[in-house]
mmCIF file of C-alpha atoms in Angstrom:
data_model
loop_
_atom_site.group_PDB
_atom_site.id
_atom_site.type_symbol
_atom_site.label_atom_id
_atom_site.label_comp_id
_atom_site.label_asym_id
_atom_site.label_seq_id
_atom_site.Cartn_x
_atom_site.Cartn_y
_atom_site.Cartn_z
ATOM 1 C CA UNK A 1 121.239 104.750 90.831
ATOM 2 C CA UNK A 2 117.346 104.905 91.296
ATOM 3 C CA UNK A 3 115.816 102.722 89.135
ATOM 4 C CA UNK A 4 112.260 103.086 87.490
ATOM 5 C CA UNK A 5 109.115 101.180 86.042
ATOM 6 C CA UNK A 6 110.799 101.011 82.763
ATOM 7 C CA UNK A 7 113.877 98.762 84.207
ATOM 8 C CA UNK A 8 113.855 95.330 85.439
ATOM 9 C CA UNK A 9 113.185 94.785 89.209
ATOM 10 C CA UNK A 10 114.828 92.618 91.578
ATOM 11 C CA UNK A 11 114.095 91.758 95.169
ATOM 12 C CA UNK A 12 117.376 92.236 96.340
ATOM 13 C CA UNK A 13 117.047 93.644 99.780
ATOM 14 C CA UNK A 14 119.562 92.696 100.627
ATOM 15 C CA UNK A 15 122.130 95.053 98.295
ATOM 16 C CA UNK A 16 119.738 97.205 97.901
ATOM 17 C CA UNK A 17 120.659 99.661 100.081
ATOM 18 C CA UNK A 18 118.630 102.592 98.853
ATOM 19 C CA UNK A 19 115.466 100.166 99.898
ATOM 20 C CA UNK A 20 117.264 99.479 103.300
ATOM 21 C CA UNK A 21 118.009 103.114 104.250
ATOM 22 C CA UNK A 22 113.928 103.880 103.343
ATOM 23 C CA UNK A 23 112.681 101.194 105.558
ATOM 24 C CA UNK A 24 114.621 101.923 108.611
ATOM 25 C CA UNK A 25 114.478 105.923 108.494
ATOM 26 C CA UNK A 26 110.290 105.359 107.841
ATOM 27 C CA UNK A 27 110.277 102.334 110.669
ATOM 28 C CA UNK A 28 112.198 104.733 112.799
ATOM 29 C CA UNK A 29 109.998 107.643 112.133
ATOM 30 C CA UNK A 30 106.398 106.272 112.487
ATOM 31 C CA UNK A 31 108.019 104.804 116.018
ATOM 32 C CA UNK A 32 108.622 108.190 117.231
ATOM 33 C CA UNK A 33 105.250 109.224 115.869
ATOM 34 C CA UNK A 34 103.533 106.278 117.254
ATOM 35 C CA UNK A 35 104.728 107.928 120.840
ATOM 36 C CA UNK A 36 101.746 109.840 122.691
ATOM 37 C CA UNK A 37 99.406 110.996 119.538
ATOM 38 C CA UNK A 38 96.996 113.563 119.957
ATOM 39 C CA UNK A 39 94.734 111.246 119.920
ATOM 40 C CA UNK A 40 95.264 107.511 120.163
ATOM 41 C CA UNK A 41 91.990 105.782 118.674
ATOM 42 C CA UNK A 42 92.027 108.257 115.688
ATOM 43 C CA UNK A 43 95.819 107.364 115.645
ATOM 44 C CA UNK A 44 94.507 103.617 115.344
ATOM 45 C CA UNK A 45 92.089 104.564 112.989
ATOM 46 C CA UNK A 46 94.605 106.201 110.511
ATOM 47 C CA UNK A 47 97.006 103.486 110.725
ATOM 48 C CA UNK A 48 94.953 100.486 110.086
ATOM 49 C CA UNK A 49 95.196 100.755 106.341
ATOM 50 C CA UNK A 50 98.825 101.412 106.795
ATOM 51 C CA UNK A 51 99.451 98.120 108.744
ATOM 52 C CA UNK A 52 97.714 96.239 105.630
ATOM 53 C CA UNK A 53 99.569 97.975 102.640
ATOM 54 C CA UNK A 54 102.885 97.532 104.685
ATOM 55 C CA UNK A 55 102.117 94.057 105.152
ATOM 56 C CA UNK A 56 101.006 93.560 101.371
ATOM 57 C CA UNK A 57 104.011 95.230 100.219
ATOM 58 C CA UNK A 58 106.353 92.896 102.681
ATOM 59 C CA UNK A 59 104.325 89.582 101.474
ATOM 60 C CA UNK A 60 104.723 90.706 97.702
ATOM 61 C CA UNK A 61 107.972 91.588 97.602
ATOM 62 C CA UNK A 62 109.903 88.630 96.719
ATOM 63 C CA UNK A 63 106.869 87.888 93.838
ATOM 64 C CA UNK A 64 106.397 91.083 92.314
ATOM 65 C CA UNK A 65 108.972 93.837 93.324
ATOM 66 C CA UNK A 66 108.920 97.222 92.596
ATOM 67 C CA UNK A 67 111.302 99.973 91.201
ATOM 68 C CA UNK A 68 113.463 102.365 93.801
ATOM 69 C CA UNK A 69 111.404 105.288 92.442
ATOM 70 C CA UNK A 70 108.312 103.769 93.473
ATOM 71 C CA UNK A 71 109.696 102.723 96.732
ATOM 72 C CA UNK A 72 110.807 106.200 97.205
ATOM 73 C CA UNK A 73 107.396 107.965 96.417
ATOM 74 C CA UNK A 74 105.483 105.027 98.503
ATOM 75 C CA UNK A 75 108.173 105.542 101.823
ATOM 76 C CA UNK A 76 107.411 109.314 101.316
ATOM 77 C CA UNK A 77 103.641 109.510 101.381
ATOM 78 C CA UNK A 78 103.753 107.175 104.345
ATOM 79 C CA UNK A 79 106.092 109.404 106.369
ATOM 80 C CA UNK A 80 103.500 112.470 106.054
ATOM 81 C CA UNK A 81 100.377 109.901 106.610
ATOM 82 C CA UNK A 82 102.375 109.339 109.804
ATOM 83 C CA UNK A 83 102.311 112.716 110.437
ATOM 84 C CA UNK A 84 98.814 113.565 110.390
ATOM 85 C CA UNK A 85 98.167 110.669 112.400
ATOM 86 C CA UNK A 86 99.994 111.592 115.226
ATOM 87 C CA UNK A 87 98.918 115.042 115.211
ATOM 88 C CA UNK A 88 95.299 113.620 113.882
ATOM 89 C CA UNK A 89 95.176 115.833 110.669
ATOM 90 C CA UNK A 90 92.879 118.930 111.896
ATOM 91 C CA UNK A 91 96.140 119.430 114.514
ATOM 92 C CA UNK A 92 98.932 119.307 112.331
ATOM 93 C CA UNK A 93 101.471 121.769 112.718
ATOM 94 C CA UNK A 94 102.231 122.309 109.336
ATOM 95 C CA UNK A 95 98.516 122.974 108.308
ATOM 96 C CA UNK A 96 98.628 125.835 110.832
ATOM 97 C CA UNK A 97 101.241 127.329 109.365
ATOM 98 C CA UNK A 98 99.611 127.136 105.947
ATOM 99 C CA UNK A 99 96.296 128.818 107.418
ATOM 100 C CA UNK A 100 98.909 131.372 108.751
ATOM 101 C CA UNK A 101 100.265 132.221 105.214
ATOM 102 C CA UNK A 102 97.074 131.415 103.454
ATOM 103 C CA UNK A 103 94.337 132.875 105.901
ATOM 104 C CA UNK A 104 91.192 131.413 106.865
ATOM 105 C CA UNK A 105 90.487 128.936 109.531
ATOM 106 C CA UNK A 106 90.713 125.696 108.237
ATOM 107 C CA UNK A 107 93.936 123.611 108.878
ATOM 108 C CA UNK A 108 94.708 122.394 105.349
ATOM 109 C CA UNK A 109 97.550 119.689 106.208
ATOM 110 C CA UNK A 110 94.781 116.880 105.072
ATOM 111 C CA UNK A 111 94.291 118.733 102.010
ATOM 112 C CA UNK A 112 97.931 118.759 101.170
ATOM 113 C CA UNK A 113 98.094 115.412 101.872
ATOM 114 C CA UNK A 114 95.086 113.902 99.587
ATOM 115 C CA UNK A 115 96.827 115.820 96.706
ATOM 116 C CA UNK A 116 100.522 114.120 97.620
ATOM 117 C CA UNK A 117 98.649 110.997 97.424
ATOM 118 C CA UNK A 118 97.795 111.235 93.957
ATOM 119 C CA UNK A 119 101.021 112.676 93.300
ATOM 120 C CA UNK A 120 103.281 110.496 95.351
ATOM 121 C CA UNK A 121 101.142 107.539 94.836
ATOM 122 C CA UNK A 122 99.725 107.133 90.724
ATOM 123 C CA UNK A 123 103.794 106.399 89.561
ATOM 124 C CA UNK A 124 103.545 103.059 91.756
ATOM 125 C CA UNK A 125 100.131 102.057 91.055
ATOM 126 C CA UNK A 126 101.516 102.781 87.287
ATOM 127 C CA UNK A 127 104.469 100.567 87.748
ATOM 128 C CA UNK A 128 102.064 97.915 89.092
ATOM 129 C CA UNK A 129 99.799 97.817 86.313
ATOM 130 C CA UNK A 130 103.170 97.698 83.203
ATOM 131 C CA UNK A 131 104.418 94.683 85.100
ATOM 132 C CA UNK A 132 101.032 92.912 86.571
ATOM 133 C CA UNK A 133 98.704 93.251 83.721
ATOM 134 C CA UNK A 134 100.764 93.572 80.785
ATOM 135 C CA UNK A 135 99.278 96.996 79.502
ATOM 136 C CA UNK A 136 101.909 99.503 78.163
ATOM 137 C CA UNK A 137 101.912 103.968 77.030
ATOM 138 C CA UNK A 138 98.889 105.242 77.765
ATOM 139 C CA UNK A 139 96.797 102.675 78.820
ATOM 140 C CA UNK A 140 99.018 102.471 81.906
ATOM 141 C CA UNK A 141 98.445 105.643 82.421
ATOM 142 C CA UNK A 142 94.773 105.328 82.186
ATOM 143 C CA UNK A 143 94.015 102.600 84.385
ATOM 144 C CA UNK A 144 96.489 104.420 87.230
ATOM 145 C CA UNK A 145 94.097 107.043 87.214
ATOM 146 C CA UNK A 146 91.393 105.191 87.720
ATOM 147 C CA UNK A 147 92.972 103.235 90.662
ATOM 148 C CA UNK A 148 93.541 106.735 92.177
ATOM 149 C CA UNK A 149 89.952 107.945 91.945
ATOM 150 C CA UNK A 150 88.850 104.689 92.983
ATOM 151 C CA UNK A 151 90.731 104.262 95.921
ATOM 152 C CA UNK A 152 90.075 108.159 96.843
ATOM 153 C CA UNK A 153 86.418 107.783 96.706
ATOM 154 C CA UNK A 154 86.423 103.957 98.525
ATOM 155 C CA UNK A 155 88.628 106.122 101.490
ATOM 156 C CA UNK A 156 86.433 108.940 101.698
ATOM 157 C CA UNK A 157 83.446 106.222 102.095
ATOM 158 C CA UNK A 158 85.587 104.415 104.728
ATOM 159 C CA UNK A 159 85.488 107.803 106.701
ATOM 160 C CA UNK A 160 81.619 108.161 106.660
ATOM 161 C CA UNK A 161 81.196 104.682 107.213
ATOM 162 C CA UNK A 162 83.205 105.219 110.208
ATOM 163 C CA UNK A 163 81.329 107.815 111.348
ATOM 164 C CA UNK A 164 78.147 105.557 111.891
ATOM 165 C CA UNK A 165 79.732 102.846 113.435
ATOM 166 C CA UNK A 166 81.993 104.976 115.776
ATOM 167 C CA UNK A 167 80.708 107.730 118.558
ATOM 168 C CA UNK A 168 80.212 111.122 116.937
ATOM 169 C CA UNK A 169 83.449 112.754 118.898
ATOM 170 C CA UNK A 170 85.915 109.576 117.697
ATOM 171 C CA UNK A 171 83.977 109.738 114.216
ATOM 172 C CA UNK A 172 84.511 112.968 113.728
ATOM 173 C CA UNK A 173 88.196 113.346 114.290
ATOM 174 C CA UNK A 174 88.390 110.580 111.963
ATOM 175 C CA UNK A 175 86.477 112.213 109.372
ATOM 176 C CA UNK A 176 88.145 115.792 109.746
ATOM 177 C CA UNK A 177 86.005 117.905 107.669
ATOM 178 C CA UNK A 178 86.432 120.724 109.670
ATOM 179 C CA UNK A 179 82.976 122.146 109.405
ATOM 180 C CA UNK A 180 83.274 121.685 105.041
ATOM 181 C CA UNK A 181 80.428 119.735 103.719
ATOM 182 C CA UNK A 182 81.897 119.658 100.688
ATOM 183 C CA UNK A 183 85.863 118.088 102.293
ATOM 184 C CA UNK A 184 85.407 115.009 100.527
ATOM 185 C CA UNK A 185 84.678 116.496 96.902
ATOM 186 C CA UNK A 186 87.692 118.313 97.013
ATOM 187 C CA UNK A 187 89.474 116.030 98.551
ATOM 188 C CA UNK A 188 89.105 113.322 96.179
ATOM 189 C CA UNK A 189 89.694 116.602 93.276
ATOM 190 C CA UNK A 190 93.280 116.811 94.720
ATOM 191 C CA UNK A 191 93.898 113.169 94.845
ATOM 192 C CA UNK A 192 92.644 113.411 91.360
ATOM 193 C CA UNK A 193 94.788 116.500 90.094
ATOM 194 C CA UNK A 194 97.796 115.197 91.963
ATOM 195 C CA UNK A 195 97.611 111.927 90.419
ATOM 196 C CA UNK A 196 97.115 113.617 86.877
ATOM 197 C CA UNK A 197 100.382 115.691 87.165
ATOM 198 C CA UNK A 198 101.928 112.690 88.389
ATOM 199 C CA UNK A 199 101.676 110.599 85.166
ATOM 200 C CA UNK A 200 102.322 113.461 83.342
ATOM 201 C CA UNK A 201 105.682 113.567 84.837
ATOM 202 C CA UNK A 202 106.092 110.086 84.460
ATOM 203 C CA UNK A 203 107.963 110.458 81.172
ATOM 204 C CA UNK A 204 110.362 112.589 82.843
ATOM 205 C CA UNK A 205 111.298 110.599 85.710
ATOM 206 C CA UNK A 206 112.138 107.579 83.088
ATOM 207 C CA UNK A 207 114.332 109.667 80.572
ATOM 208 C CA UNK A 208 117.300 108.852 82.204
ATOM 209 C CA UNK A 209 116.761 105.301 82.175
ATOM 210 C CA UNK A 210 115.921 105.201 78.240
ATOM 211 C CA UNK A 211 119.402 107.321 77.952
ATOM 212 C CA UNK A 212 121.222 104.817 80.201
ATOM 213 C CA UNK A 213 119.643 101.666 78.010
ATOM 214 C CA UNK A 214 120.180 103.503 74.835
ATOM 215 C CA UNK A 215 124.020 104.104 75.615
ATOM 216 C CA UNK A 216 124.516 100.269 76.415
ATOM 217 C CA UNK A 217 123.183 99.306 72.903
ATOM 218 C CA UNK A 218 125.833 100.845 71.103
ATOM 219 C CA UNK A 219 128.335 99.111 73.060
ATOM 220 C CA UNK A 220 126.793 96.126 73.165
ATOM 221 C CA UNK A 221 126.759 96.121 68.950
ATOM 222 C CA UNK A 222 130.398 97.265 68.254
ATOM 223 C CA UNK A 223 131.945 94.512 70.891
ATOM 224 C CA UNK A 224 129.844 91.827 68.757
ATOM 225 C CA UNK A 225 132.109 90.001 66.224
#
């Protein structure tokens, strides 16, 4: 059973097995991926961020852990950030095949990607904000948001700011625009429309845990003397 930002959390990882199964089949994916990249430095580049949430979500765990679902959704997002740094994201297979359905020129795997972030990513930063600040409904919401079109913008300034400190050819591959000088407007518009559907699913992903709480009480009341 998957549980969800509305249940209790444990850091169990031991019997959690769900948790287990994620972080071996994502350890033993970015390994493979980690094999001969298209380009290695760009490869380093796109990782470096990875290597620090990893680590912060390893050092928190015991402290503050959080529910399977956002586990899930994290593990997920990684995978295809692995992805496009293997292939570096203006190589990726999958965002030919999209110009081949779509038309045009431009591979659009990065695209795809900025909008899974806010989709994949807004539940957990939810979660972390009902259990590390105390702020509940819509607030939540709210403040999840924000997080996502804060931390799209600060990437998208971590791209150009790599492109001054880098050579133009490394910078560049980095950056991935592609030849769009508008790439990081609408990529921080997907973050920000993936992250909006997101929390409007929200309620949806949790109905099944307000159904499982609401047929304990019952139970719990008619066993009472």
């Amino acid at each position: 059973m998957v549980t969800t930002a509305i249940e209790p959390a444990a850091a169990d990882f031991r019997r959690n097995r769900l948790l287990q199964g994620l972080a071996v089949a994502y350890g033993l994916w970015w390994l493979v991926l980690a094999l001969a990249p298209y380009d290695r430095f760009d490869w380093f580049l796109e990782n470096l961020l990875v290597f620090a949430f990893v680590g912060l979500l390893a050092v928190t765990y015991r402290r503050f852990p959080l529910s399977d679902l956002s586990y899930l959704l994290i593990a997920v997002f990684l995978a295809l950030h692995a992805l496009g740094a293997h292939y570096t994201y203006s190589e990726a297979p999958v965002g030919r095949w999209l110009t081949d359905l779509f038309g045009g020129q431009r591979n659009h795997y990065d695209r795809v990607v900025h909008f899974l972030f806010g989709l994949l990513c807004a539940y957990p930063l939810r979660e972390t904000v009902l259990r590390g600040a105390g702020v509940g409904g819509w607030r939540a919401g709210l403040l999840a948001y924000a997080v996502v079109l804060a931390f799209s913008s600060a990437y998208e300034m971590l791209e150009w700011a790599a492109v001054l400190v880098l050579s133009p050819e490394e910078g560049m591959a980095f950056l991935g625009t592609q030849g769009d000088v508008f790439d990081a407007q609408k990529d921080t518009a997907l973050a920000a429309a993936g992250g909006a559907l997101a929390l409007l699913l929200a309620p949806l992903a949790e109905r099944g845990a307000r159904l499982r709480a609401a047929r304990r009480r019952p139970a719990r009341s008619d066993s009472a003397p």
